[in-house]
Amino acid sequence: MNAKKIGFWAVVVLAVLFIVDGDRWEFLPQPMRNASYQSRTFLVGLWPDWLKPKDRNQEREQQIEELER
């Protein structure tokens, strides 16, 4: 691997770390921490609804509530 490839992958890793965990980094100014949070919410919003995890307990909890009444 040459220096350009190593530098590219280092930038990619830093960008991913920033998006995933940048809002908890106290040394960053608040606008940068907000940018990390907004980037993460944007990327999560791109995830299709049919791939999002479903709350499979919700229907069961509703049935329990109906029985308790």
PDB file of N, CA and C in Angstrom:
ATOM      1  N   MET A   1       0.844  -1.181   0.000  1.00  0.00           N
ATOM      2  CA  MET A   1       0.000   0.000   0.000  1.00  0.00           C
ATOM      3  C   MET A   1       0.886   1.239   0.000  1.00  0.00           C
ATOM      4  N   ASN A   2       0.484   2.163  -0.818  1.00  0.00           N
ATOM      5  CA  ASN A   2       1.247   3.401  -0.842  1.00  0.00           C
ATOM      6  C   ASN A   2       0.593   4.431   0.086  1.00  0.00           C
ATOM      7  N   ALA A   3       1.219   5.574   0.211  1.00  0.00           N
ATOM      8  CA  ALA A   3       0.780   6.599   1.160  1.00  0.00           C
ATOM      9  C   ALA A   3      -0.595   7.153   0.790  1.00  0.00           C
ATOM     10  N   LYS A   4      -0.913   7.234  -0.497  1.00  0.00           N
ATOM     11  CA  LYS A   4      -2.216   7.770  -0.903  1.00  0.00           C
ATOM     12  C   LYS A   4      -3.352   6.857  -0.450  1.00  0.00           C
ATOM     13  N   LYS A   5      -3.172   5.547  -0.590  1.00  0.00           N
ATOM     14  CA  LYS A   5      -4.212   4.610  -0.158  1.00  0.00           C
ATOM     15  C   LYS A   5      -4.386   4.637   1.353  1.00  0.00           C
ATOM     16  N   ILE A   6      -3.286   4.704   2.074  1.00  0.00           N
ATOM     17  CA  ILE A   6      -3.361   4.758   3.535  1.00  0.00           C
ATOM     18  C   ILE A   6      -4.053   6.043   3.975  1.00  0.00           C
ATOM     19  N   GLY A   7      -3.709   7.153   3.341  1.00  0.00           N
ATOM     20  CA  GLY A   7      -4.345   8.427   3.669  1.00  0.00           C
ATOM     21  C   GLY A   7      -5.827   8.423   3.358  1.00  0.00           C
ATOM     22  N   PHE A   8      -6.212   7.833   2.230  1.00  0.00           N
ATOM     23  CA  PHE A   8      -7.623   7.743   1.866  1.00  0.00           C
ATOM     24  C   PHE A   8      -8.407   6.961   2.911  1.00  0.00           C
ATOM     25  N   TRP A   9      -7.907   5.787   3.283  1.00  0.00           N
ATOM     26  CA  TRP A   9      -8.617   4.960   4.255  1.00  0.00           C
ATOM     27  C   TRP A   9      -8.625   5.591   5.640  1.00  0.00           C
ATOM     28  N   ALA A  10      -7.582   6.348   5.971  1.00  0.00           N
ATOM     29  CA  ALA A  10      -7.569   7.055   7.253  1.00  0.00           C
ATOM     30  C   ALA A  10      -8.665   8.116   7.285  1.00  0.00           C
ATOM     31  N   VAL A  11      -8.852   8.824   6.180  1.00  0.00           N
ATOM     32  CA  VAL A  11      -9.910   9.844   6.103  1.00  0.00           C
ATOM     33  C   VAL A  11     -11.286   9.183   6.174  1.00  0.00           C
ATOM     34  N   VAL A  12     -11.455   8.061   5.515  1.00  0.00           N
ATOM     35  CA  VAL A  12     -12.738   7.347   5.551  1.00  0.00           C
ATOM     36  C   VAL A  12     -13.052   6.889   6.974  1.00  0.00           C
ATOM     37  N   VAL A  13     -12.071   6.330   7.648  1.00  0.00           N
ATOM     38  CA  VAL A  13     -12.281   5.869   9.024  1.00  0.00           C
ATOM     39  C   VAL A  13     -12.612   7.039   9.937  1.00  0.00           C
ATOM     40  N   LEU A  14     -11.908   8.155   9.800  1.00  0.00           N
ATOM     41  CA  LEU A  14     -12.199   9.328  10.619  1.00  0.00           C
ATOM     42  C   LEU A  14     -13.601   9.875  10.345  1.00  0.00           C
ATOM     43  N   ALA A  15     -14.025   9.877   9.092  1.00  0.00           N
ATOM     44  CA  ALA A  15     -15.371  10.357   8.758  1.00  0.00           C
ATOM     45  C   ALA A  15     -16.436   9.458   9.375  1.00  0.00           C
ATOM     46  N   VAL A  16     -16.221   8.159   9.305  1.00  0.00           N
ATOM     47  CA  VAL A  16     -17.186   7.228   9.897  1.00  0.00           C
ATOM     48  C   VAL A  16     -17.230   7.399  11.409  1.00  0.00           C
ATOM     49  N   LEU A  17     -16.084   7.516  12.041  1.00  0.00           N
ATOM     50  CA  LEU A  17     -16.042   7.731  13.490  1.00  0.00           C
ATOM     51  C   LEU A  17     -16.718   9.040  13.876  1.00  0.00           C
ATOM     52  N   PHE A  18     -16.520  10.076  13.078  1.00  0.00           N
ATOM     53  CA  PHE A  18     -17.150  11.360  13.362  1.00  0.00           C
ATOM     54  C   PHE A  18     -18.663  11.251  13.283  1.00  0.00           C
ATOM     55  N   ILE A  19     -19.161  10.583  12.260  1.00  0.00           N
ATOM     56  CA  ILE A  19     -20.613  10.462  12.097  1.00  0.00           C
ATOM     57  C   ILE A  19     -21.211   9.599  13.206  1.00  0.00           C
ATOM     58  N   VAL A  20     -20.545   8.524  13.549  1.00  0.00           N
ATOM     59  CA  VAL A  20     -21.087   7.596  14.539  1.00  0.00           C
ATOM     60  C   VAL A  20     -20.982   8.144  15.962  1.00  0.00           C
ATOM     61  N   ASP A  21     -19.880   8.787  16.298  1.00  0.00           N
ATOM     62  CA  ASP A  21     -19.630   9.126  17.700  1.00  0.00           C
ATOM     63  C   ASP A  21     -19.213  10.571  17.926  1.00  0.00           C
ATOM     64  N   GLY A  22     -19.277  11.416  16.920  1.00  0.00           N
ATOM     65  CA  GLY A  22     -18.746  12.771  17.042  1.00  0.00           C
ATOM     66  C   GLY A  22     -19.508  13.679  17.972  1.00  0.00           C
ATOM     67  N   ASP A  23     -20.787  13.403  18.215  1.00  0.00           N
ATOM     68  CA  ASP A  23     -21.548  14.290  19.092  1.00  0.00           C
ATOM     69  C   ASP A  23     -21.190  14.103  20.562  1.00  0.00           C
ATOM     70  N   ARG A  24     -20.439  13.081  20.895  1.00  0.00           N
ATOM     71  CA  ARG A  24     -19.999  12.876  22.276  1.00  0.00           C
ATOM     72  C   ARG A  24     -18.587  13.400  22.532  1.00  0.00           C
ATOM     73  N   TRP A  25     -17.903  13.841  21.502  1.00  0.00           N
ATOM     74  CA  TRP A  25     -16.541  14.327  21.668  1.00  0.00           C
ATOM     75  C   TRP A  25     -16.574  15.739  22.248  1.00  0.00           C
ATOM     76  N   GLU A  26     -16.206  15.881  23.478  1.00  0.00           N
ATOM     77  CA  GLU A  26     -16.300  17.152  24.199  1.00  0.00           C
ATOM     78  C   GLU A  26     -15.351  18.224  23.657  1.00  0.00           C
ATOM     79  N   PHE A  27     -14.247  17.832  23.024  1.00  0.00           N
ATOM     80  CA  PHE A  27     -13.276  18.813  22.542  1.00  0.00           C
ATOM     81  C   PHE A  27     -13.733  19.536  21.276  1.00  0.00           C
ATOM     82  N   LEU A  28     -14.783  19.018  20.622  1.00  0.00           N
ATOM     83  CA  LEU A  28     -15.302  19.668  19.426  1.00  0.00           C
ATOM     84  C   LEU A  28     -16.253  20.793  19.813  1.00  0.00           C
ATOM     85  N   PRO A  29     -16.277  21.870  19.030  1.00  0.00           N
ATOM     86  CA  PRO A  29     -17.265  22.914  19.303  1.00  0.00           C
ATOM     87  C   PRO A  29     -18.683  22.399  19.032  1.00  0.00           C
ATOM     88  N   GLN A  30     -19.654  23.037  19.654  1.00  0.00           N
ATOM     89  CA  GLN A  30     -21.038  22.583  19.564  1.00  0.00           C
ATOM     90  C   GLN A  30     -21.568  22.489  18.125  1.00  0.00           C
ATOM     91  N   PRO A  31     -21.264  23.444  17.225  1.00  0.00           N
ATOM     92  CA  PRO A  31     -21.772  23.290  15.852  1.00  0.00           C
ATOM     93  C   PRO A  31     -21.254  22.021  15.156  1.00  0.00           C
ATOM     94  N   MET A  32     -20.025  21.629  15.423  1.00  0.00           N
ATOM     95  CA  MET A  32     -19.496  20.402  14.823  1.00  0.00           C
ATOM     96  C   MET A  32     -20.163  19.173  15.430  1.00  0.00           C
ATOM     97  N   ARG A  33     -20.444  19.215  16.721  1.00  0.00           N
ATOM     98  CA  ARG A  33     -21.132  18.097  17.363  1.00  0.00           C
ATOM     99  C   ARG A  33     -22.554  17.967  16.823  1.00  0.00           C
ATOM    100  N   ASN A  34     -23.194  19.103  16.570  1.00  0.00           N
ATOM    101  CA  ASN A  34     -24.532  19.076  15.976  1.00  0.00           C
ATOM    102  C   ASN A  34     -24.485  18.517  14.556  1.00  0.00           C
ATOM    103  N   ALA A  35     -23.426  18.846  13.823  1.00  0.00           N
ATOM    104  CA  ALA A  35     -23.275  18.329  12.456  1.00  0.00           C
ATOM    105  C   ALA A  35     -23.137  16.810  12.472  1.00  0.00           C
ATOM    106  N   SER A  36     -22.440  16.283  13.452  1.00  0.00           N
ATOM    107  CA  SER A  36     -22.306  14.834  13.568  1.00  0.00           C
ATOM    108  C   SER A  36     -23.669  14.199  13.798  1.00  0.00           C
ATOM    109  N   TYR A  37     -24.445  14.759  14.696  1.00  0.00           N
ATOM    110  CA  TYR A  37     -25.779  14.222  14.990  1.00  0.00           C
ATOM    111  C   TYR A  37     -26.697  14.316  13.771  1.00  0.00           C
ATOM    112  N   GLN A  38     -26.659  15.456  13.088  1.00  0.00           N
ATOM    113  CA  GLN A  38     -27.518  15.640  11.919  1.00  0.00           C
ATOM    114  C   GLN A  38     -27.107  14.695  10.786  1.00  0.00           C
ATOM    115  N   SER A  39     -25.819  14.457  10.623  1.00  0.00           N
ATOM    116  CA  SER A  39     -25.352  13.522   9.594  1.00  0.00           C
ATOM    117  C   SER A  39     -25.858  12.121   9.888  1.00  0.00           C
ATOM    118  N   ARG A  40     -25.785  11.731  11.157  1.00  0.00           N
ATOM    119  CA  ARG A  40     -26.239  10.397  11.529  1.00  0.00           C
ATOM    120  C   ARG A  40     -27.746  10.246  11.328  1.00  0.00           C
ATOM    121  N   THR A  41     -28.525  11.246  11.719  1.00  0.00           N
ATOM    122  CA  THR A  41     -29.974  11.149  11.539  1.00  0.00           C
ATOM    123  C   THR A  41     -30.342  11.153  10.053  1.00  0.00           C
ATOM    124  N   PHE A  42     -29.590  11.882   9.237  1.00  0.00           N
ATOM    125  CA  PHE A  42     -29.834  11.876   7.790  1.00  0.00           C
ATOM    126  C   PHE A  42     -29.577  10.486   7.212  1.00  0.00           C
ATOM    127  N   LEU A  43     -28.452   9.872   7.593  1.00  0.00           N
ATOM    128  CA  LEU A  43     -28.122   8.555   7.057  1.00  0.00           C
ATOM    129  C   LEU A  43     -29.110   7.495   7.533  1.00  0.00           C
ATOM    130  N   VAL A  44     -29.562   7.602   8.766  1.00  0.00           N
ATOM    131  CA  VAL A  44     -30.554   6.652   9.268  1.00  0.00           C
ATOM    132  C   VAL A  44     -31.876   6.856   8.542  1.00  0.00           C
ATOM    133  N   GLY A  45     -32.191   8.092   8.177  1.00  0.00           N
ATOM    134  CA  GLY A  45     -33.418   8.380   7.447  1.00  0.00           C
ATOM    135  C   GLY A  45     -33.422   7.797   6.046  1.00  0.00           C
ATOM    136  N   LEU A  46     -32.254   7.524   5.491  1.00  0.00           N
ATOM    137  CA  LEU A  46     -32.166   6.917   4.167  1.00  0.00           C
ATOM    138  C   LEU A  46     -32.469   5.424   4.190  1.00  0.00           C
ATOM    139  N   TRP A  47     -32.424   4.826   5.380  1.00  0.00           N
ATOM    140  CA  TRP A  47     -32.665   3.396   5.529  1.00  0.00           C
ATOM    141  C   TRP A  47     -34.127   3.102   5.197  1.00  0.00           C
ATOM    142  N   PRO A  48     -34.419   2.140   4.334  1.00  0.00           N
ATOM    143  CA  PRO A  48     -35.813   1.851   3.964  1.00  0.00           C
ATOM    144  C   PRO A  48     -36.625   1.358   5.165  1.00  0.00           C
ATOM    145  N   ASP A  49     -37.914   1.677   5.170  1.00  0.00           N
ATOM    146  CA  ASP A  49     -38.781   1.306   6.288  1.00  0.00           C
ATOM    147  C   ASP A  49     -38.882  -0.209   6.470  1.00  0.00           C
ATOM    148  N   TRP A  50     -38.855  -0.935   5.382  1.00  0.00           N
ATOM    149  CA  TRP A  50     -39.027  -2.377   5.502  1.00  0.00           C
ATOM    150  C   TRP A  50     -37.794  -3.060   6.086  1.00  0.00           C
ATOM    151  N   LEU A  51     -36.654  -2.348   6.165  1.00  0.00           N
ATOM    152  CA  LEU A  51     -35.455  -2.913   6.782  1.00  0.00           C
ATOM    153  C   LEU A  51     -35.293  -2.495   8.242  1.00  0.00           C
ATOM    154  N   LYS A  52     -36.076  -1.522   8.685  1.00  0.00           N
ATOM    155  CA  LYS A  52     -35.963  -1.068  10.065  1.00  0.00           C
ATOM    156  C   LYS A  52     -36.506  -2.142  11.001  1.00  0.00           C
ATOM    157  N   PRO A  53     -35.889  -2.293  12.170  1.00  0.00           N
ATOM    158  CA  PRO A  53     -36.387  -3.301  13.110  1.00  0.00           C
ATOM    159  C   PRO A  53     -37.791  -2.951  13.591  1.00  0.00           C
ATOM    160  N   LYS A  54     -38.608  -3.961  13.731  1.00  0.00           N
ATOM    161  CA  LYS A  54     -39.983  -3.758  14.166  1.00  0.00           C
ATOM    162  C   LYS A  54     -40.110  -4.134  15.633  1.00  0.00           C
ATOM    163  N   ASP A  55     -41.010  -3.453  16.317  1.00  0.00           N
ATOM    164  CA  ASP A  55     -41.288  -3.774  17.707  1.00  0.00           C
ATOM    165  C   ASP A  55     -42.289  -4.925  17.733  1.00  0.00           C
ATOM    166  N   ARG A  56     -41.781  -6.111  17.850  1.00  0.00           N
ATOM    167  CA  ARG A  56     -42.635  -7.287  17.801  1.00  0.00           C
ATOM    168  C   ARG A  56     -43.388  -7.484  19.120  1.00  0.00           C
ATOM    169  N   ASN A  57     -42.980  -6.793  20.147  1.00  0.00           N
ATOM    170  CA  ASN A  57     -43.640  -6.894  21.440  1.00  0.00           C
ATOM    171  C   ASN A  57     -44.876  -6.010  21.523  1.00  0.00           C
ATOM    172  N   GLN A  58     -44.999  -5.043  20.651  1.00  0.00           N
ATOM    173  CA  GLN A  58     -46.076  -4.065  20.736  1.00  0.00           C
ATOM    174  C   GLN A  58     -47.450  -4.734  20.637  1.00  0.00           C
ATOM    175  N   GLU A  59     -47.627  -5.634  19.687  1.00  0.00           N
ATOM    176  CA  GLU A  59     -48.911  -6.315  19.537  1.00  0.00           C
ATOM    177  C   GLU A  59     -49.215  -7.153  20.777  1.00  0.00           C
ATOM    178  N   ARG A  60     -48.216  -7.801  21.298  1.00  0.00           N
ATOM    179  CA  ARG A  60     -48.399  -8.628  22.500  1.00  0.00           C
ATOM    180  C   ARG A  60     -48.785  -7.761  23.690  1.00  0.00           C
ATOM    181  N   GLU A  61     -48.151  -6.600  23.838  1.00  0.00           N
ATOM    182  CA  GLU A  61     -48.478  -5.694  24.938  1.00  0.00           C
ATOM    183  C   GLU A  61     -49.909  -5.178  24.820  1.00  0.00           C
ATOM    184  N   GLN A  62     -50.362  -4.912  23.601  1.00  0.00           N
ATOM    185  CA  GLN A  62     -51.734  -4.472  23.404  1.00  0.00           C
ATOM    186  C   GLN A  62     -52.716  -5.573  23.799  1.00  0.00           C
ATOM    187  N   GLN A  63     -52.409  -6.822  23.476  1.00  0.00           N
ATOM    188  CA  GLN A  63     -53.270  -7.922  23.861  1.00  0.00           C
ATOM    189  C   GLN A  63     -53.338  -8.060  25.375  1.00  0.00           C
ATOM    190  N   ILE A  64     -52.216  -7.881  26.047  1.00  0.00           N
ATOM    191  CA  ILE A  64     -52.182  -7.963  27.512  1.00  0.00           C
ATOM    192  C   ILE A  64     -53.021  -6.851  28.119  1.00  0.00           C
ATOM    193  N   GLU A  65     -52.909  -5.628  27.577  1.00  0.00           N
ATOM    194  CA  GLU A  65     -53.697  -4.513  28.080  1.00  0.00           C
ATOM    195  C   GLU A  65     -55.194  -4.755  27.908  1.00  0.00           C
ATOM    196  N   GLU A  66     -55.586  -5.348  26.777  1.00  0.00           N
ATOM    197  CA  GLU A  66     -56.998  -5.648  26.561  1.00  0.00           C
ATOM    198  C   GLU A  66     -57.494  -6.698  27.549  1.00  0.00           C
ATOM    199  N   LEU A  67     -56.666  -7.668  27.882  1.00  0.00           N
ATOM    200  CA  LEU A  67     -57.058  -8.686  28.852  1.00  0.00           C
ATOM    201  C   LEU A  67     -57.176  -8.112  30.256  1.00  0.00           C
ATOM    202  N   GLU A  68     -56.334  -7.121  30.574  1.00  0.00           N
ATOM    203  CA  GLU A  68     -56.371  -6.518  31.910  1.00  0.00           C
ATOM    204  C   GLU A  68     -57.605  -5.660  32.115  1.00  0.00           C
ATOM    205  N   ARG A  69     -58.225  -5.176  31.072  1.00  0.00           N
ATOM    206  CA  ARG A  69     -59.423  -4.335  31.197  1.00  0.00           C
ATOM    207  C   ARG A  69     -60.619  -5.094  31.576  1.00  0.00           C
TER     208      ARG A  69
END
